[in-house]
């Protein structure tokens, strides 16, 4: 499993990275993309949508299943990666780069600090049954 | 919940694939990826472990005459070395299961059915056979469910024939033929059948409980090796499902159940799966009562038909899935039975049983995906260009 050392992680397998000030960028981890495989479709949130921490932010579909992506922090969506609407392949190919989902202006940036470090996320994944 | 049953090559799967549960069996969902495996079968070849499917043997001189009373197809017309698709119907004509009967010889039938309803199928057939035996104690029919003493692999795709030819010198029959041979030193029987819409084979090894795992794994690996130059990939349930859906083939328990008859499933209207001129088959009276105008000539245009299976294609990107609501003019008219994205065309495709007034080609429909309406239309199946893909391809 690849990790982005600069990101933090949620137990629901989203990563979040600080871009600047209170703006954060969100995607799904390498573990999540490789578990789902063949991601073919993603429904992104609209810009301007506000989320509480843990709110469903988008739906992501692979051939075999639909998964919910949750917002790891509270805030307002200020940008979405609309390239993914044409082709979802970057999520599988480059989950921490071209496969990002949305940018969020956090209303409580302290929530970021509460998330899992790369080391703790690795431990969490290792502890999962049938991973 | 009892533990899932394991096929003879379970350990190979566990080492190479992502496991899932299906019809009471532990099976691989995918090895490489559903898309890759799907495309391998449409373009080259794929190998599936289908050992979970039910396999029954009926022998004795009365085996075929009795099976002919159970199944709507005319099995007395099936020649030695041929196989026939048909159904198990209940007394109401409802579909208990679909199945293939192989005629090894006149007193030897091999019957293949789905994994989920296997025990139900068996009990249904044996109950009928016992009732026939009570009427005539001299009937010569023996039966055995050899599912657990055997394994079955499906070699599917346009290159399947090349791979088979590279492994055996026996003459390979045309579609729906039965043959016996030795592959990699292991005795097998095979049929030129499948569940992907492509040419291919279903290959069965029969052994004892002690040897089945070793023999099956050896054969599985030998076929993969022989198929390497042809682009053969091992395939899991995920690709099996997208392939059969793309081929317009219904899935037992998902697309059909005893609630539907074969005409509603669009399976009785064509071909020879149902013979209404036979003296008897289970469900025949109910079908004739339900469809008073039915006869061999007009069974393509049954005017009493109220609902029918259709293919549906989404007009924009999205994935229709089992259970999603189908609407016409804001009114619910049905639900998606099977749905997915076609790895071949990248379009959302589905099958559903709809009231006949909405089943004409190009009828516009709406599928509700997570509370949002998606435009769709009725299309024919298979969901691919049959000149380029599938067993009747010409290019």
Coordinates of C-alpha atoms in Angstrom, one line a residue:
Chain A
X1 CA 0.0 0.0 0.0
X2 CA 1.3 3.4 -0.9
X3 CA 0.8 6.3 1.5
X4 CA 1.1 10.0 1.1
X5 CA 3.3 11.1 4.0
X6 CA 1.9 14.6 3.9
X7 CA -1.7 13.5 4.3
X8 CA -3.9 12.4 7.1
X9 CA -6.4 9.6 6.9
X10 CA -9.9 8.6 8.0
X11 CA -10.9 5.1 9.0
X12 CA -13.4 5.2 6.1
X13 CA -10.2 5.4 3.8
X14 CA -10.3 9.0 2.7
X15 CA -7.0 11.0 2.7
X16 CA -6.9 14.7 3.3
X17 CA -4.0 17.1 2.8
X18 CA -3.5 20.7 3.8
X19 CA -3.2 22.9 0.7
X20 CA -2.9 26.3 2.4
X21 CA -4.4 27.9 5.5
X22 CA -7.8 26.3 6.0
X23 CA -8.1 24.8 2.5
X24 CA -7.7 21.0 2.3
X25 CA -7.8 18.5 -0.5
X26 CA -9.5 15.2 -0.3
X27 CA -9.3 11.8 -2.1
X28 CA -9.3 8.1 -1.3
X29 CA -6.4 6.1 -0.2
X30 CA -4.4 3.7 -2.3
X31 CA -5.8 0.9 -0.1
X32 CA -9.4 2.0 -0.9
X33 CA -8.8 2.3 -4.7
X34 CA -7.0 -1.1 -4.9
X35 CA -9.8 -2.8 -2.9
X36 CA -12.5 -1.4 -5.1
X37 CA -10.5 -1.8 -8.4
X38 CA -12.1 -0.8 -11.7
X39 CA -13.5 2.5 -10.5
X40 CA -15.7 3.6 -13.4
X41 CA -17.9 6.5 -12.1
X42 CA -17.9 9.2 -9.5
X43 CA -20.6 11.6 -8.5
X44 CA -18.9 14.7 -7.2
X45 CA -20.5 17.2 -4.8
X46 CA -21.4 20.7 -6.1
X47 CA -19.2 23.6 -5.3
X48 CA -20.6 25.5 -2.4
X49 CA -22.0 22.5 -0.7
X50 CA -21.3 22.4 3.0
X51 CA -20.5 19.3 5.0
X52 CA -20.3 18.3 8.6
X53 CA -17.4 16.0 9.4
X54 CA -18.4 12.5 8.2
X55 CA -21.2 13.6 5.9
X56 CA -21.5 11.7 2.7
X57 CA -19.7 13.8 0.1
X58 CA -19.9 11.7 -3.1
X59 CA -20.7 8.3 -4.4
X60 CA -18.0 6.3 -6.2
X61 CA -18.8 3.3 -8.3
X62 CA -16.8 0.3 -9.4
X63 CA -18.1 -2.4 -11.6
X64 CA -19.2 -4.4 -8.6
X65 CA -20.2 -1.9 -6.0
X66 CA -21.2 1.6 -4.9
X67 CA -19.2 3.2 -2.0
X68 CA -19.8 6.4 -0.2
X69 CA -17.0 9.0 0.3
X70 CA -17.3 11.0 3.5
X71 CA -15.9 14.4 4.2
X72 CA -13.1 14.0 6.7
X73 CA -13.7 17.5 8.0
X74 CA -16.5 20.1 8.2
X75 CA -16.5 22.9 5.7
X76 CA -17.5 24.2 2.3
X77 CA -16.6 22.6 -1.1
X78 CA -14.7 25.2 -3.1
X79 CA -13.5 23.1 -6.0
X80 CA -14.1 19.6 -7.5
X81 CA -11.9 17.5 -9.8
X82 CA -14.4 17.5 -12.7
X83 CA -11.9 15.5 -14.9
X84 CA -13.1 12.5 -12.9
X85 CA -16.6 12.9 -14.4
X86 CA -15.2 12.1 -17.8
X87 CA -12.8 9.4 -16.7
X88 CA -12.5 7.9 -13.2
X89 CA -9.3 6.1 -14.1
X90 CA -7.0 8.6 -12.3
X91 CA -8.5 7.4 -9.0
X92 CA -7.0 4.0 -9.6
X93 CA -3.8 5.2 -11.3
X94 CA -2.9 8.1 -9.1
X95 CA -5.0 8.2 -6.0
X96 CA -2.9 10.9 -4.2
X97 CA -2.4 13.1 -7.3
X98 CA -4.6 13.3 -10.4
X99 CA -7.3 11.2 -8.6
X100 CA -8.2 13.9 -6.0
X101 CA -11.9 14.4 -5.4
X102 CA -12.6 17.9 -4.0
X103 CA -11.1 20.8 -2.1
X104 CA -12.8 22.0 1.1
X105 CA -12.5 25.2 3.1
X106 CA -12.5 23.8 6.7
X107 CA -14.8 25.5 9.2
X108 CA -12.8 23.8 12.0
X109 CA -9.3 23.1 10.9
X110 CA -8.5 21.4 14.2
X111 CA -10.5 18.4 12.9
X112 CA -7.6 17.7 10.5
X113 CA -5.3 17.1 13.4
X114 CA -7.6 14.5 14.9
X115 CA -7.3 12.2 11.9
X116 CA -4.9 9.3 11.5
X117 CA -1.3 9.8 10.7
X118 CA 0.2 7.7 7.8
X119 CA 1.7 5.4 10.4
X120 CA -1.5 5.0 12.3
X121 CA -3.5 4.5 9.1
X122 CA -1.1 1.8 8.0
X123 CA -1.6 0.0 11.4
X124 CA -5.4 0.4 11.1
X125 CA -5.3 -1.2 7.6
X126 CA -3.1 -4.0 8.8
X127 CA -5.6 -4.8 11.5
X128 CA -8.5 -5.2 9.1
X129 CA -9.8 -8.7 8.5
X130 CA -9.7 -10.1 4.9
X131 CA -7.8 -7.0 3.7
Chain B
X1 CA -25.2 -18.9 8.6
X2 CA -23.3 -22.1 7.7
X3 CA -19.9 -21.8 6.2
X4 CA -19.5 -21.4 2.5
X5 CA -18.7 -24.6 0.6
X6 CA -15.3 -24.7 -1.1
X7 CA -14.6 -25.8 -4.7
X8 CA -11.7 -28.3 -5.3
X9 CA -9.4 -25.5 -6.3
X10 CA -10.3 -23.2 -3.4
X11 CA -6.7 -22.9 -2.3
X12 CA -5.6 -21.7 -5.7
X13 CA -8.2 -19.0 -5.6
X14 CA -7.3 -17.9 -2.1
X15 CA -3.7 -17.5 -3.2
X16 CA -4.5 -15.6 -6.4
X17 CA -7.8 -13.8 -6.1
X18 CA -10.3 -11.7 -3.9
X19 CA -12.8 -14.1 -2.4
X20 CA -16.5 -13.6 -2.3
X21 CA -19.6 -15.6 -1.3
X22 CA -22.1 -16.8 -4.0
X23 CA -24.9 -19.3 -3.8
X24 CA -23.5 -20.8 -0.7
X25 CA -20.0 -21.1 -2.1
X26 CA -16.7 -19.3 -1.6
X27 CA -15.5 -18.2 -5.0
X28 CA -13.1 -15.6 -6.4
X29 CA -14.6 -12.2 -7.3
X30 CA -11.7 -11.3 -9.4
X31 CA -8.0 -12.1 -10.0
X32 CA -6.7 -9.1 -12.0
X33 CA -9.7 -6.9 -12.5
X34 CA -13.3 -7.3 -13.6
X35 CA -12.6 -5.1 -16.6
X36 CA -9.5 -6.9 -17.7
X37 CA -11.0 -10.3 -17.2
X38 CA -14.2 -9.2 -19.1
X39 CA -12.2 -7.9 -22.0
X40 CA -10.0 -11.1 -22.1
X41 CA -13.1 -13.2 -22.6
X42 CA -14.5 -10.9 -25.4
X43 CA -11.2 -10.6 -27.2
X44 CA -9.2 -13.7 -26.3
X45 CA -10.2 -16.2 -23.6
X46 CA -10.9 -16.6 -19.9
X47 CA -11.0 -19.5 -17.5
X48 CA -13.7 -19.7 -14.8
X49 CA -14.1 -22.2 -11.9
X50 CA -17.8 -23.0 -12.1
X51 CA -17.6 -26.0 -9.8
X52 CA -20.4 -24.5 -7.7
X53 CA -22.9 -25.3 -10.4
X54 CA -25.1 -28.4 -9.8
X55 CA -24.2 -31.6 -11.7
X56 CA -26.6 -34.6 -11.7
X57 CA -26.4 -37.9 -13.5
X58 CA -29.5 -39.8 -14.7
X59 CA -28.9 -43.3 -16.2
X60 CA -31.0 -46.2 -17.3
X61 CA -33.2 -46.7 -20.3
X62 CA -36.0 -44.6 -18.8
X63 CA -33.8 -41.7 -17.9
X64 CA -34.6 -39.6 -21.0
X65 CA -38.3 -40.5 -21.2
X66 CA -38.7 -39.3 -17.6
X67 CA -36.5 -36.2 -18.0
X68 CA -38.6 -35.4 -21.1
X69 CA -41.7 -35.2 -18.8
X70 CA -39.9 -32.9 -16.4
X71 CA -38.4 -30.4 -18.8
X72 CA -40.4 -28.5 -21.4
X73 CA -37.8 -29.1 -24.1
X74 CA -38.2 -32.2 -26.3
X75 CA -35.3 -34.3 -25.0
X76 CA -36.3 -37.3 -27.1
X77 CA -35.1 -35.3 -30.1
X78 CA -31.7 -34.7 -28.5
X79 CA -29.1 -36.8 -30.3
X80 CA -26.3 -38.6 -28.7
X81 CA -23.4 -36.3 -28.0
X82 CA -25.6 -33.2 -28.0
X83 CA -26.7 -30.8 -25.2
X84 CA -29.9 -28.8 -24.8
X85 CA -30.8 -25.7 -22.8
X86 CA -34.2 -25.7 -21.0
X87 CA -35.9 -25.0 -17.7
X88 CA -37.3 -26.6 -14.6
X89 CA -40.8 -25.3 -14.3
X90 CA -43.2 -25.7 -11.4
X91 CA -46.9 -26.7 -11.9
X92 CA -47.8 -23.1 -12.6
X93 CA -45.2 -22.8 -15.4
X94 CA -42.9 -20.7 -13.1
X95 CA -39.2 -20.9 -13.5
X96 CA -37.5 -22.9 -10.8
X97 CA -34.2 -22.8 -12.6
X98 CA -32.6 -23.0 -16.0
X99 CA -30.4 -25.9 -17.0
X100 CA -28.4 -27.8 -19.6
X101 CA -29.0 -31.5 -20.3
X102 CA -26.2 -33.4 -22.0
X103 CA -26.9 -36.6 -23.8
X104 CA -23.8 -38.8 -23.5
X105 CA -25.8 -41.7 -24.9
X106 CA -29.4 -42.8 -25.0
X107 CA -29.4 -44.1 -21.4
X108 CA -27.0 -41.6 -19.9
X109 CA -27.9 -37.9 -19.2
X110 CA -25.8 -35.3 -17.4
X111 CA -27.8 -32.4 -16.0
X112 CA -26.2 -29.0 -15.1
X113 CA -28.1 -26.4 -13.1
X114 CA -27.3 -23.3 -11.0
X115 CA -25.6 -23.4 -7.6
X116 CA -28.2 -21.6 -5.4
X117 CA -31.2 -23.8 -6.4
X118 CA -29.3 -27.0 -6.7
X119 CA -30.8 -28.8 -3.8
X120 CA -34.3 -27.5 -4.6
X121 CA -33.9 -28.7 -8.2
X122 CA -32.7 -32.1 -7.1
X123 CA -35.6 -32.6 -4.6
X124 CA -38.1 -31.4 -7.3
X125 CA -36.8 -33.9 -9.9
X126 CA -36.5 -36.8 -7.5
X127 CA -40.0 -36.2 -6.2
X128 CA -41.4 -36.5 -9.7
X129 CA -39.2 -39.5 -10.5
X130 CA -40.5 -41.2 -7.3
X131 CA -44.1 -40.5 -8.3
X132 CA -43.5 -42.1 -11.7
X133 CA -41.9 -45.1 -10.0
X134 CA -44.9 -45.5 -7.9
X135 CA -47.0 -45.8 -11.0
X136 CA -44.5 -48.2 -12.6
X137 CA -42.1 -50.0 -10.4
X138 CA -40.2 -51.4 -13.3
X139 CA -38.9 -48.0 -14.4
X140 CA -35.1 -48.1 -15.1
X141 CA -33.7 -44.9 -13.9
X142 CA -30.8 -44.2 -11.5
X143 CA -29.7 -40.8 -10.3
X144 CA -26.8 -39.2 -8.5
X145 CA -25.8 -35.7 -7.6
X146 CA -22.0 -35.7 -8.3
X147 CA -21.4 -31.9 -7.7
X148 CA -19.2 -32.5 -4.8
X149 CA -17.1 -35.3 -6.4
X150 CA -16.2 -33.2 -9.4
X151 CA -15.1 -29.8 -10.6
X152 CA -16.2 -27.8 -13.6
X153 CA -14.2 -25.1 -15.5
X154 CA -15.6 -22.8 -18.2
X155 CA -13.1 -21.9 -20.9
X156 CA -14.7 -19.0 -22.7
X157 CA -13.9 -16.6 -25.5
X158 CA -13.0 -16.6 -29.2
X159 CA -9.7 -18.2 -28.6
X160 CA -11.1 -21.0 -26.4
X161 CA -11.2 -23.3 -29.5
X162 CA -7.5 -22.8 -30.2
X163 CA -6.6 -23.5 -26.6
X164 CA -8.7 -26.7 -26.6
X165 CA -7.2 -27.8 -29.9
X166 CA -3.7 -27.3 -28.5
X167 CA -4.5 -29.7 -25.6
X168 CA -6.3 -32.5 -27.4
X169 CA -6.5 -34.4 -30.7
X170 CA -10.1 -35.4 -30.4
X171 CA -12.6 -34.0 -32.8
X172 CA -14.3 -31.0 -31.2
X173 CA -18.0 -30.8 -31.8
X174 CA -19.8 -27.6 -32.9
X175 CA -21.8 -25.5 -30.4
X176 CA -23.9 -27.5 -27.9
X177 CA -21.9 -30.7 -28.5
X178 CA -20.7 -33.1 -25.8
X179 CA -17.3 -34.9 -25.9
X180 CA -14.8 -36.8 -23.8
X181 CA -11.1 -36.4 -23.8
X182 CA -7.9 -36.3 -21.8
X183 CA -6.4 -32.9 -21.0
X184 CA -3.0 -32.8 -19.4
X185 CA -3.3 -36.5 -18.5
X186 CA -6.7 -36.0 -16.8
X187 CA -9.9 -37.6 -18.1
X188 CA -12.6 -35.0 -18.6
X189 CA -16.0 -34.6 -20.3
X190 CA -16.9 -31.3 -21.9
X191 CA -19.6 -29.5 -23.6
X192 CA -19.3 -26.6 -26.1
X193 CA -21.5 -24.3 -23.9
X194 CA -21.1 -21.4 -21.6
X195 CA -22.6 -18.4 -19.9
X196 CA -20.7 -15.5 -21.5
X197 CA -22.3 -15.1 -24.9
X198 CA -19.0 -16.3 -26.4
X199 CA -17.9 -19.6 -27.9
X200 CA -16.3 -22.0 -25.4
X201 CA -16.4 -25.1 -23.2
X202 CA -17.5 -26.3 -19.9
X203 CA -15.1 -29.0 -18.8
X204 CA -15.7 -31.4 -16.0
X205 CA -13.3 -33.6 -14.0
X206 CA -14.9 -36.4 -11.9
X207 CA -12.8 -38.0 -9.2
X208 CA -13.0 -39.2 -5.6
X209 CA -13.1 -36.9 -2.7
X210 CA -9.5 -37.8 -2.0
X211 CA -8.1 -36.9 -5.4
X212 CA -10.5 -34.3 -6.8
X213 CA -8.6 -31.3 -5.4
X214 CA -5.2 -32.4 -6.7
X215 CA -6.5 -33.4 -10.2
X216 CA -8.6 -30.2 -10.5
X217 CA -5.7 -27.9 -9.6
X218 CA -3.4 -29.7 -12.0
X219 CA -6.0 -29.3 -14.8
X220 CA -6.7 -25.7 -14.0
X221 CA -3.0 -24.8 -14.1
X222 CA -2.5 -26.8 -17.3
X223 CA -5.2 -25.0 -19.1
X224 CA -3.9 -21.6 -17.9
X225 CA -0.5 -22.6 -19.2
X226 CA -1.8 -23.8 -22.5
X227 CA -3.8 -20.6 -22.9
X228 CA -0.9 -18.2 -22.1
X229 CA 0.1 -17.7 -25.8
X230 CA -3.6 -16.9 -26.5
X231 CA -4.1 -14.3 -23.8
X232 CA -6.1 -16.5 -21.5
X233 CA -6.8 -15.0 -18.0
X234 CA -8.3 -16.7 -14.9
X235 CA -11.6 -15.0 -14.3
X236 CA -13.8 -14.5 -11.3
X237 CA -17.5 -14.0 -10.5
X238 CA -17.4 -10.3 -11.2
X239 CA -16.5 -10.8 -14.9
X240 CA -18.8 -13.8 -15.1
X241 CA -21.7 -11.5 -14.1
X242 CA -20.8 -8.6 -16.4
X243 CA -20.2 -11.1 -19.3
X244 CA -23.5 -12.9 -18.9
X245 CA -25.4 -9.6 -18.5
X246 CA -23.7 -8.2 -21.6
X247 CA -24.7 -11.4 -23.4
X248 CA -28.3 -10.9 -22.3
X249 CA -28.3 -14.1 -20.3
X250 CA -30.6 -14.1 -17.2
X251 CA -29.3 -15.1 -13.8
X252 CA -31.3 -17.5 -11.6
X253 CA -32.8 -15.9 -8.5
X254 CA -31.9 -12.4 -9.8
X255 CA -33.6 -12.1 -13.2
X256 CA -36.0 -15.0 -12.8
X257 CA -37.7 -16.9 -10.1
X258 CA -40.9 -19.1 -10.0
X259 CA -42.8 -15.8 -10.2
X260 CA -42.1 -15.7 -13.9
X261 CA -42.7 -18.1 -16.7
X262 CA -40.2 -18.6 -19.6
X263 CA -42.4 -16.6 -22.1
X264 CA -42.2 -13.6 -19.7
X265 CA -38.5 -14.1 -19.5
X266 CA -38.3 -13.9 -23.3
X267 CA -36.9 -17.5 -23.3
X268 CA -39.9 -19.4 -24.6
X269 CA -40.6 -17.3 -27.6
X270 CA -37.7 -18.4 -29.6
X271 CA -35.8 -21.7 -30.2
X272 CA -36.7 -25.1 -29.0
X273 CA -36.5 -24.7 -25.3
X274 CA -40.2 -25.5 -25.0
X275 CA -42.1 -28.1 -27.1
X276 CA -45.8 -27.6 -26.8
X277 CA -46.5 -30.7 -29.0
X278 CA -45.2 -33.1 -26.4
X279 CA -47.8 -35.2 -24.6
X280 CA -46.7 -33.7 -21.2
X281 CA -44.2 -31.6 -19.3
X282 CA -44.5 -30.2 -15.8
X283 CA -46.1 -26.7 -16.1
X284 CA -47.5 -27.4 -19.6
X285 CA -51.2 -27.2 -18.6
X286 CA -50.7 -24.0 -16.7
X287 CA -48.9 -22.3 -19.7
X288 CA -51.7 -23.4 -22.1
X289 CA -54.3 -22.1 -19.7
X290 CA -52.5 -18.8 -19.2
X291 CA -51.9 -18.4 -23.0
X292 CA -55.0 -19.9 -24.7
X293 CA -53.8 -18.8 -28.2
X294 CA -50.4 -20.5 -27.7
X295 CA -49.2 -23.0 -30.2
X296 CA -45.9 -23.8 -32.0
X297 CA -46.7 -21.3 -34.7
X298 CA -47.6 -18.2 -32.8
X299 CA -45.6 -18.6 -29.6
X300 CA -43.4 -15.7 -30.8
X301 CA -46.4 -13.3 -30.6
X302 CA -48.3 -14.3 -27.5
X303 CA -51.1 -11.8 -27.3
X304 CA -51.9 -12.7 -23.6
X305 CA -48.4 -11.8 -22.6
X306 CA -48.6 -9.0 -20.0
X307 CA -44.9 -8.5 -19.1
X308 CA -41.6 -9.3 -20.7
X309 CA -37.9 -9.1 -20.1
X310 CA -36.1 -6.3 -21.9
X311 CA -32.7 -4.8 -22.2
X312 CA -32.1 -1.2 -21.1
X313 CA -29.3 1.1 -21.8
X314 CA -28.6 4.4 -19.9
X315 CA -28.3 7.4 -22.1
X316 CA -25.8 9.2 -19.8
X317 CA -23.1 7.9 -17.6
X318 CA -24.3 6.0 -14.5
X319 CA -24.7 2.4 -13.3
X320 CA -28.2 0.9 -12.9
X321 CA -28.1 -1.8 -10.2
X322 CA -30.4 -4.6 -9.0
X323 CA -33.5 -3.1 -7.3
X324 CA -33.4 0.4 -8.7
X325 CA -36.7 1.8 -9.7
X326 CA -37.7 2.2 -13.3
X327 CA -40.3 4.9 -14.2
X328 CA -42.3 6.0 -17.2
X329 CA -43.8 9.5 -17.0
X330 CA -43.1 9.7 -13.3
X331 CA -44.9 6.4 -12.5
X332 CA -43.0 3.3 -11.3
X333 CA -43.3 0.5 -13.8
X334 CA -40.7 -1.9 -12.6
X335 CA -37.3 -2.5 -11.0
X336 CA -33.8 -3.3 -12.4
X337 CA -33.3 -7.1 -12.2
X338 CA -29.7 -7.1 -13.3
X339 CA -27.6 -4.1 -14.0
X340 CA -24.0 -3.0 -14.3
X341 CA -21.7 -1.0 -16.5
X342 CA -20.6 -2.8 -19.7
X343 CA -16.8 -2.9 -19.6
X344 CA -17.0 -3.3 -23.4
X345 CA -19.1 -0.2 -24.2
X346 CA -18.7 1.7 -20.9
X347 CA -22.5 2.2 -20.9
X348 CA -24.8 1.5 -18.0
X349 CA -26.9 -1.6 -19.0
X350 CA -29.7 -3.5 -17.3
X351 CA -32.3 -6.1 -17.7
X352 CA -35.8 -5.9 -16.3
X353 CA -39.2 -7.4 -16.6
X354 CA -41.6 -4.7 -17.6
X355 CA -45.3 -4.4 -18.6
X356 CA -45.4 -5.2 -22.4
X357 CA -46.6 -1.7 -23.3
X358 CA -43.1 -0.5 -22.4
X359 CA -41.1 -3.2 -24.0
X360 CA -40.8 -1.9 -27.6
X361 CA -37.3 -1.1 -28.8
X362 CA -36.3 2.6 -28.1
X363 CA -39.1 3.1 -25.5
X364 CA -37.8 5.9 -23.3
X365 CA -37.7 5.1 -19.6
X366 CA -36.2 6.7 -16.5
X367 CA -34.1 4.8 -13.9
X368 CA -33.8 6.3 -10.5
X369 CA -30.2 6.2 -9.2
X370 CA -29.8 7.5 -5.7
X371 CA -32.9 9.7 -6.0
X372 CA -31.9 11.2 -9.3
X373 CA -33.6 10.4 -12.6
X374 CA -31.4 9.0 -15.4
X375 CA -32.8 8.7 -19.0
X376 CA -32.6 5.3 -20.5
X377 CA -34.2 3.4 -23.4
X378 CA -35.2 -0.1 -24.3
X379 CA -32.5 -1.9 -26.4
X380 CA -32.1 -5.4 -27.7
X381 CA -29.7 -7.8 -26.1
X382 CA -26.9 -9.0 -26.3
X383 CA -25.7 -5.5 -25.5
X384 CA -22.9 -5.6 -28.0
X385 CA -22.3 -5.6 -31.8
X386 CA -22.9 -9.3 -32.6
X387 CA -20.9 -9.1 -35.8
X388 CA -17.8 -8.2 -33.7
X389 CA -18.4 -10.0 -30.4
X390 CA -20.1 -13.1 -29.2
X391 CA -20.3 -16.7 -30.5
X392 CA -21.8 -15.7 -33.8
X393 CA -19.2 -13.0 -34.6
X394 CA -18.3 -12.7 -38.2
X395 CA -15.3 -10.4 -38.0

